Amino acid sequence: MTTIILLGPPGAGKGTQARRLVEARGVVQLSTGDMLREAQASGTEMGKRVADVMARGELVTDEIVIGLIREKLSAGLAGGFIFDGFPRTLAQADALEALLAEMGLGLDAVIEMRVDDKALVARITARATCDGCGEVYNDITKPIPTDGQCTICGGTTFKRRADDNEDSLRQRLMEYYKKTSPLIGYYHAKGQLQAVDGLGEIDAVAKAIADILGQAKS
Ligand code: ADP
Ligand code: ZN
């Protein structure tokens, strides 16, 4: 049973590493960003309500995202959970602690992925995701294959996110520094924070995370 939080600015690589951890450890990825995009794609009331907020790069209310997480957690125990993009505020962190305590769970590790702002802009404006399987590509570092087929699932259609443009990214970064970065101090004070350099190659970052989790209780 492993419970992990990946913390870091937009574009730090949380989603990419979360997917690796799902494969390696059989944990369930809980990404509030993915859940909110799914709500939009399926056209729910809530999905419609959050669309503009997300496109602008602002945070959705604590109430909505905590509700989403509560729902997923109550669906039952998996081999563990990896939180990606949640918590993003101190109120969310408190809510998560209470939800986990109800399930008799604690946190094994909070991993901060450090990446400088310049790299984030370059990464995010070059990002595309496979419609079929969600694999993340990047025009510069990991281009979509020249035959136009996803290396994982063979899919041929790819999506760019509505909020992956420079204006909205600037807003997302501002939200991160104002509302989410205080969580770094919060988890540090609780003795749960560990940091990795998120600028390295995907494999190198995955190795750094595996090293940390190797030491954490499981
Ligand atoms: P990124 O980390 O690349 O910005 P995400 O997919 O995690 O992307 O989130 C996209 C958007 O979804 C955020 O900009 C925000 O509007 C909303 N969102 C996701 N998770 C949360 C959360 N925990 N609290 C509030 N808003 C959230
Ligand atoms: Zn694919």
mmCIF file with all atom_site columns, N, CA, C and O in Angstrom, residues 74-106:
data_model
loop_
_atom_site.group_PDB
_atom_site.id
_atom_site.type_symbol
_atom_site.label_atom_id
_atom_site.label_alt_id
_atom_site.label_comp_id
_atom_site.label_asym_id
_atom_site.label_entity_id
_atom_site.label_seq_id
_atom_site.pdbx_PDB_ins_code
_atom_site.Cartn_x
_atom_site.Cartn_y
_atom_site.Cartn_z
_atom_site.occupancy
_atom_site.B_iso_or_equiv
_atom_site.pdbx_formal_charge
_atom_site.auth_seq_id
_atom_site.auth_comp_id
_atom_site.auth_asym_id
_atom_site.auth_atom_id
_atom_site.pdbx_PDB_model_num
ATOM 1   N N  . SER A 1 74  ? -13.717 6.724  -2.048 1.00 0.00 ? 74  SER A N  1
ATOM 2   C CA . SER A 1 74  ? -14.733 5.857  -1.452 1.00 0.00 ? 74  SER A CA 1
ATOM 3   C C  . SER A 1 74  ? -15.047 4.678  -2.356 1.00 0.00 ? 74  SER A C  1
ATOM 4   O O  . SER A 1 74  ? -15.688 3.718  -1.942 1.00 0.00 ? 74  SER A O  1
ATOM 5   N N  . ALA A 1 75  ? -14.576 4.731  -3.604 1.00 0.00 ? 75  ALA A N  1
ATOM 6   C CA . ALA A 1 75  ? -14.786 3.593  -4.506 1.00 0.00 ? 75  ALA A CA 1
ATOM 7   C C  . ALA A 1 75  ? -13.976 2.382  -4.048 1.00 0.00 ? 75  ALA A C  1
ATOM 8   O O  . ALA A 1 75  ? -14.138 1.288  -4.570 1.00 0.00 ? 75  ALA A O  1
ATOM 9   N N  . GLY A 1 76  ? -13.091 2.590  -3.070 1.00 0.00 ? 76  GLY A N  1
ATOM 10  C CA . GLY A 1 76  ? -12.432 1.431  -2.475 1.00 0.00 ? 76  GLY A CA 1
ATOM 11  C C  . GLY A 1 76  ? -10.932 1.425  -2.614 1.00 0.00 ? 76  GLY A C  1
ATOM 12  O O  . GLY A 1 76  ? -10.354 2.227  -3.334 1.00 0.00 ? 76  GLY A O  1
ATOM 13  N N  . LEU A 1 77  ? -10.317 0.510  -1.924 1.00 0.00 ? 77  LEU A N  1
ATOM 14  C CA . LEU A 1 77  ? -8.875  0.435  -1.846 1.00 0.00 ? 77  LEU A CA 1
ATOM 15  C C  . LEU A 1 77  ? -8.269  -0.217 -3.077 1.00 0.00 ? 77  LEU A C  1
ATOM 16  O O  . LEU A 1 77  ? -8.723  -1.245 -3.523 1.00 0.00 ? 77  LEU A O  1
ATOM 17  N N  . ALA A 1 78  ? -7.250  0.396  -3.583 1.00 0.00 ? 78  ALA A N  1
ATOM 18  C CA . ALA A 1 78  ? -6.482  -0.216 -4.654 1.00 0.00 ? 78  ALA A CA 1
ATOM 19  C C  . ALA A 1 78  ? -5.147  -0.624 -4.027 1.00 0.00 ? 78  ALA A C  1
ATOM 20  O O  . ALA A 1 78  ? -5.044  -0.733 -2.811 1.00 0.00 ? 78  ALA A O  1
ATOM 21  N N  . GLY A 1 79  ? -4.129  -0.822 -4.845 1.00 0.00 ? 79  GLY A N  1
ATOM 22  C CA . GLY A 1 79  ? -2.806  -1.111 -4.294 1.00 0.00 ? 79  GLY A CA 1
ATOM 23  C C  . GLY A 1 79  ? -2.190  0.124  -3.676 1.00 0.00 ? 79  GLY A C  1
ATOM 24  O O  . GLY A 1 79  ? -1.122  0.084  -3.088 1.00 0.00 ? 79  GLY A O  1
ATOM 25  N N  . GLY A 1 80  ? -2.884  1.244  -3.824 1.00 0.00 ? 80  GLY A N  1
ATOM 26  C CA . GLY A 1 80  ? -2.359  2.498  -3.309 1.00 0.00 ? 80  GLY A CA 1
ATOM 27  C C  . GLY A 1 80  ? -2.788  3.624  -4.221 1.00 0.00 ? 80  GLY A C  1
ATOM 28  O O  . GLY A 1 80  ? -3.441  3.389  -5.239 1.00 0.00 ? 80  GLY A O  1
ATOM 29  N N  . PHE A 1 81  ? -2.457  4.833  -3.836 1.00 0.00 ? 81  PHE A N  1
ATOM 30  C CA . PHE A 1 81  ? -2.900  5.993  -4.605 1.00 0.00 ? 81  PHE A CA 1
ATOM 31  C C  . PHE A 1 81  ? -1.749  6.933  -4.888 1.00 0.00 ? 81  PHE A C  1
ATOM 32  O O  . PHE A 1 81  ? -0.877  7.132  -4.051 1.00 0.00 ? 81  PHE A O  1
ATOM 33  N N  . ILE A 1 82  ? -1.776  7.510  -6.081 1.00 0.00 ? 82  ILE A N  1
ATOM 34  C CA . ILE A 1 82  ? -0.840  8.565  -6.373 1.00 0.00 ? 82  ILE A CA 1
ATOM 35  C C  . ILE A 1 82  ? -1.634  9.803  -6.773 1.00 0.00 ? 82  ILE A C  1
ATOM 36  O O  . ILE A 1 82  ? -2.422  9.772  -7.711 1.00 0.00 ? 82  ILE A O  1
ATOM 37  N N  . PHE A 1 83  ? -1.473  10.841 -5.983 1.00 0.00 ? 83  PHE A N  1
ATOM 38  C CA . PHE A 1 83  ? -2.202  12.085 -6.206 1.00 0.00 ? 83  PHE A CA 1
ATOM 39  C C  . PHE A 1 83  ? -1.360  12.992 -7.079 1.00 0.00 ? 83  PHE A C  1
ATOM 40  O O  . PHE A 1 83  ? -0.204  13.265 -6.762 1.00 0.00 ? 83  PHE A O  1
ATOM 41  N N  . ASP A 1 84  ? -1.972  13.441 -8.164 1.00 0.00 ? 84  ASP A N  1
ATOM 42  C CA . ASP A 1 84  ? -1.241  14.233 -9.156 1.00 0.00 ? 84  ASP A CA 1
ATOM 43  C C  . ASP A 1 84  ? -2.103  15.466 -9.450 1.00 0.00 ? 84  ASP A C  1
ATOM 44  O O  . ASP A 1 84  ? -3.190  15.351 -9.983 1.00 0.00 ? 84  ASP A O  1
ATOM 45  N N  . GLY A 1 85  ? -1.636  16.631 -8.983 1.00 0.00 ? 85  GLY A N  1
ATOM 46  C CA . GLY A 1 85  ? -2.435  17.853 -9.168 1.00 0.00 ? 85  GLY A CA 1
ATOM 47  C C  . GLY A 1 85  ? -3.414  18.075 -8.022 1.00 0.00 ? 85  GLY A C  1
ATOM 48  O O  . GLY A 1 85  ? -4.267  18.957 -8.096 1.00 0.00 ? 85  GLY A O  1
ATOM 49  N N  . PHE A 1 86  ? -3.298  17.321 -6.985 1.00 0.00 ? 86  PHE A N  1
ATOM 50  C CA . PHE A 1 86  ? -4.108  17.447 -5.769 1.00 0.00 ? 86  PHE A CA 1
ATOM 51  C C  . PHE A 1 86  ? -3.242  16.977 -4.616 1.00 0.00 ? 86  PHE A C  1
ATOM 52  O O  . PHE A 1 86  ? -2.591  15.956 -4.763 1.00 0.00 ? 86  PHE A O  1
ATOM 53  N N  . PRO A 1 87  ? -3.228  17.653 -3.473 1.00 0.00 ? 87  PRO A N  1
ATOM 54  C CA . PRO A 1 87  ? -3.886  18.924 -3.174 1.00 0.00 ? 87  PRO A CA 1
ATOM 55  C C  . PRO A 1 87  ? -3.149  20.114 -3.791 1.00 0.00 ? 87  PRO A C  1
ATOM 56  O O  . PRO A 1 87  ? -1.960  20.061 -4.028 1.00 0.00 ? 87  PRO A O  1
ATOM 57  N N  . ARG A 1 88  ? -3.895  21.190 -4.030 1.00 0.00 ? 88  ARG A N  1
ATOM 58  C CA . ARG A 1 88  ? -3.336  22.408 -4.602 1.00 0.00 ? 88  ARG A CA 1
ATOM 59  C C  . ARG A 1 88  ? -3.506  23.605 -3.670 1.00 0.00 ? 88  ARG A C  1
ATOM 60  O O  . ARG A 1 88  ? -3.050  24.699 -4.000 1.00 0.00 ? 88  ARG A O  1
ATOM 61  N N  . THR A 1 89  ? -4.197  23.419 -2.555 1.00 0.00 ? 89  THR A N  1
ATOM 62  C CA . THR A 1 89  ? -4.338  24.488 -1.556 1.00 0.00 ? 89  THR A CA 1
ATOM 63  C C  . THR A 1 89  ? -4.211  23.838 -0.178 1.00 0.00 ? 89  THR A C  1
ATOM 64  O O  . THR A 1 89  ? -4.342  22.614 -0.042 1.00 0.00 ? 89  THR A O  1
ATOM 65  N N  . LEU A 1 90  ? -3.984  24.673 0.838  1.00 0.00 ? 90  LEU A N  1
ATOM 66  C CA . LEU A 1 90  ? -3.874  24.130 2.193  1.00 0.00 ? 90  LEU A CA 1
ATOM 67  C C  . LEU A 1 90  ? -5.188  23.484 2.624  1.00 0.00 ? 90  LEU A C  1
ATOM 68  O O  . LEU A 1 90  ? -5.188  22.457 3.298  1.00 0.00 ? 90  LEU A O  1
ATOM 69  N N  . ALA A 1 91  ? -6.321  24.075 2.218  1.00 0.00 ? 91  ALA A N  1
ATOM 70  C CA . ALA A 1 91  ? -7.615  23.482 2.570  1.00 0.00 ? 91  ALA A CA 1
ATOM 71  C C  . ALA A 1 91  ? -7.750  22.083 1.959  1.00 0.00 ? 91  ALA A C  1
ATOM 72  O O  . ALA A 1 91  ? -8.259  21.155 2.589  1.00 0.00 ? 91  ALA A O  1
ATOM 73  N N  . GLN A 1 92  ? -7.258  21.931 0.733  1.00 0.00 ? 92  GLN A N  1
ATOM 74  C CA . GLN A 1 92  ? -7.302  20.608 0.093  1.00 0.00 ? 92  GLN A CA 1
ATOM 75  C C  . GLN A 1 92  ? -6.392  19.620 0.824  1.00 0.00 ? 92  GLN A C  1
ATOM 76  O O  . GLN A 1 92  ? -6.721  18.434 0.968  1.00 0.00 ? 92  GLN A O  1
ATOM 77  N N  . ALA A 1 93  ? -5.242  20.116 1.289  1.00 0.00 ? 93  ALA A N  1
ATOM 78  C CA . ALA A 1 93  ? -4.307  19.232 2.004  1.00 0.00 ? 93  ALA A CA 1
ATOM 79  C C  . ALA A 1 93  ? -4.943  18.732 3.298  1.00 0.00 ? 93  ALA A C  1
ATOM 80  O O  . ALA A 1 93  ? -4.836  17.549 3.652  1.00 0.00 ? 93  ALA A O  1
ATOM 81  N N  . ASP A 1 94  ? -5.634  19.621 4.013  1.00 0.00 ? 94  ASP A N  1
ATOM 82  C CA . ASP A 1 94  ? -6.309  19.222 5.252  1.00 0.00 ? 94  ASP A CA 1
ATOM 83  C C  . ASP A 1 94  ? -7.411  18.221 4.963  1.00 0.00 ? 94  ASP A C  1
ATOM 84  O O  . ASP A 1 94  ? -7.575  17.231 5.678  1.00 0.00 ? 94  ASP A O  1
ATOM 85  N N  . ALA A 1 95  ? -8.174  18.473 3.913  1.00 0.00 ? 95  ALA A N  1
ATOM 86  C CA . ALA A 1 95  ? -9.262  17.566 3.562  1.00 0.00 ? 95  ALA A CA 1
ATOM 87  C C  . ALA A 1 95  ? -8.705  16.187 3.204  1.00 0.00 ? 95  ALA A C  1
ATOM 88  O O  . ALA A 1 95  ? -9.260  15.158 3.608  1.00 0.00 ? 95  ALA A O  1
ATOM 89  N N  . LEU A 1 96  ? -7.603  16.169 2.481  1.00 0.00 ? 96  LEU A N  1
ATOM 90  C CA . LEU A 1 96  ? -7.008  14.886 2.095  1.00 0.00 ? 96  LEU A CA 1
ATOM 91  C C  . LEU A 1 96  ? -6.555  14.115 3.336  1.00 0.00 ? 96  LEU A C  1
ATOM 92  O O  . LEU A 1 96  ? -6.781  12.910 3.451  1.00 0.00 ? 96  LEU A O  1
ATOM 93  N N  . GLU A 1 97  ? -5.928  14.825 4.259  1.00 0.00 ? 97  GLU A N  1
ATOM 94  C CA . GLU A 1 97  ? -5.452  14.161 5.470  1.00 0.00 ? 97  GLU A CA 1
ATOM 95  C C  . GLU A 1 97  ? -6.623  13.502 6.206  1.00 0.00 ? 97  GLU A C  1
ATOM 96  O O  . GLU A 1 97  ? -6.530  12.355 6.650  1.00 0.00 ? 97  GLU A O  1
ATOM 97  N N  . ALA A 1 98  ? -7.723  14.226 6.291  1.00 0.00 ? 98  ALA A N  1
ATOM 98  C CA . ALA A 1 98  ? -8.899  13.683 6.989  1.00 0.00 ? 98  ALA A CA 1
ATOM 99  C C  . ALA A 1 98  ? -9.473  12.475 6.245  1.00 0.00 ? 98  ALA A C  1
ATOM 100 O O  . ALA A 1 98  ? -9.828  11.463 6.858  1.00 0.00 ? 98  ALA A O  1
ATOM 101 N N  . LEU A 1 99  ? -9.544  12.576 4.914  1.00 0.00 ? 99  LEU A N  1
ATOM 102 C CA . LEU A 1 99  ? -10.090 11.463 4.124  1.00 0.00 ? 99  LEU A CA 1
ATOM 103 C C  . LEU A 1 99  ? -9.221  10.214 4.268  1.00 0.00 ? 99  LEU A C  1
ATOM 104 O O  . LEU A 1 99  ? -9.729  9.100  4.415  1.00 0.00 ? 99  LEU A O  1
ATOM 105 N N  . LEU A 1 100 ? -7.911  10.409 4.224  1.00 0.00 ? 100 LEU A N  1
ATOM 106 C CA . LEU A 1 100 ? -7.011  9.258  4.344  1.00 0.00 ? 100 LEU A CA 1
ATOM 107 C C  . LEU A 1 100 ? -7.112  8.649  5.737  1.00 0.00 ? 100 LEU A C  1
ATOM 108 O O  . LEU A 1 100 ? -7.129  7.425  5.894  1.00 0.00 ? 100 LEU A O  1
ATOM 109 N N  . ALA A 1 101 ? -7.203  9.523  6.749  1.00 0.00 ? 101 ALA A N  1
ATOM 110 C CA . ALA A 1 101 ? -7.305  9.026  8.127  1.00 0.00 ? 101 ALA A CA 1
ATOM 111 C C  . ALA A 1 101 ? -8.553  8.158  8.303  1.00 0.00 ? 101 ALA A C  1
ATOM 112 O O  . ALA A 1 101 ? -8.513  7.105  8.943  1.00 0.00 ? 101 ALA A O  1
ATOM 113 N N  . GLU A 1 102 ? -9.654  8.594  7.675  1.00 0.00 ? 102 GLU A N  1
ATOM 114 C CA . GLU A 1 102 ? -10.890 7.799  7.728  1.00 0.00 ? 102 GLU A CA 1
ATOM 115 C C  . GLU A 1 102 ? -10.686 6.399  7.172  1.00 0.00 ? 102 GLU A C  1
ATOM 116 O O  . GLU A 1 102 ? -11.341 5.450  7.576  1.00 0.00 ? 102 GLU A O  1
ATOM 117 N N  . MET A 1 103 ? -9.760  6.291  6.200  1.00 0.00 ? 103 MET A N  1
ATOM 118 C CA . MET A 1 103 ? -9.514  4.995  5.578  1.00 0.00 ? 103 MET A CA 1
ATOM 119 C C  . MET A 1 103 ? -8.385  4.250  6.276  1.00 0.00 ? 103 MET A C  1
ATOM 120 O O  . MET A 1 103 ? -7.955  3.187  5.820  1.00 0.00 ? 103 MET A O  1
ATOM 121 N N  . GLY A 1 104 ? -7.871  4.849  7.342  1.00 0.00 ? 104 GLY A N  1
ATOM 122 C CA . GLY A 1 104 ? -6.756  4.227  8.067  1.00 0.00 ? 104 GLY A CA 1
ATOM 123 C C  . GLY A 1 104 ? -5.439  4.342  7.323  1.00 0.00 ? 104 GLY A C  1
ATOM 124 O O  . GLY A 1 104 ? -4.520  3.553  7.527  1.00 0.00 ? 104 GLY A O  1
ATOM 125 N N  . LEU A 1 105 ? -5.348  5.333  6.449  1.00 0.00 ? 105 LEU A N  1
ATOM 126 C CA . LEU A 1 105 ? -4.125  5.492  5.653  1.00 0.00 ? 105 LEU A CA 1
ATOM 127 C C  . LEU A 1 105 ? -3.363  6.747  6.045  1.00 0.00 ? 105 LEU A C  1
ATOM 128 O O  . LEU A 1 105 ? -3.941  7.717  6.534  1.00 0.00 ? 105 LEU A O  1
ATOM 129 N N  . GLY A 1 106 ? -2.058  6.716  5.814  1.00 0.00 ? 106 GLY A N  1
ATOM 130 C CA . GLY A 1 106 ? -1.239  7.912  5.981  1.00 0.00 ? 106 GLY A CA 1
ATOM 131 C C  . GLY A 1 106 ? -0.562  8.187  4.659  1.00 0.00 ? 106 GLY A C  1
ATOM 132 O O  . GLY A 1 106 ? -0.831  7.505  3.667  1.00 0.00 ? 106 GLY A O  1
#
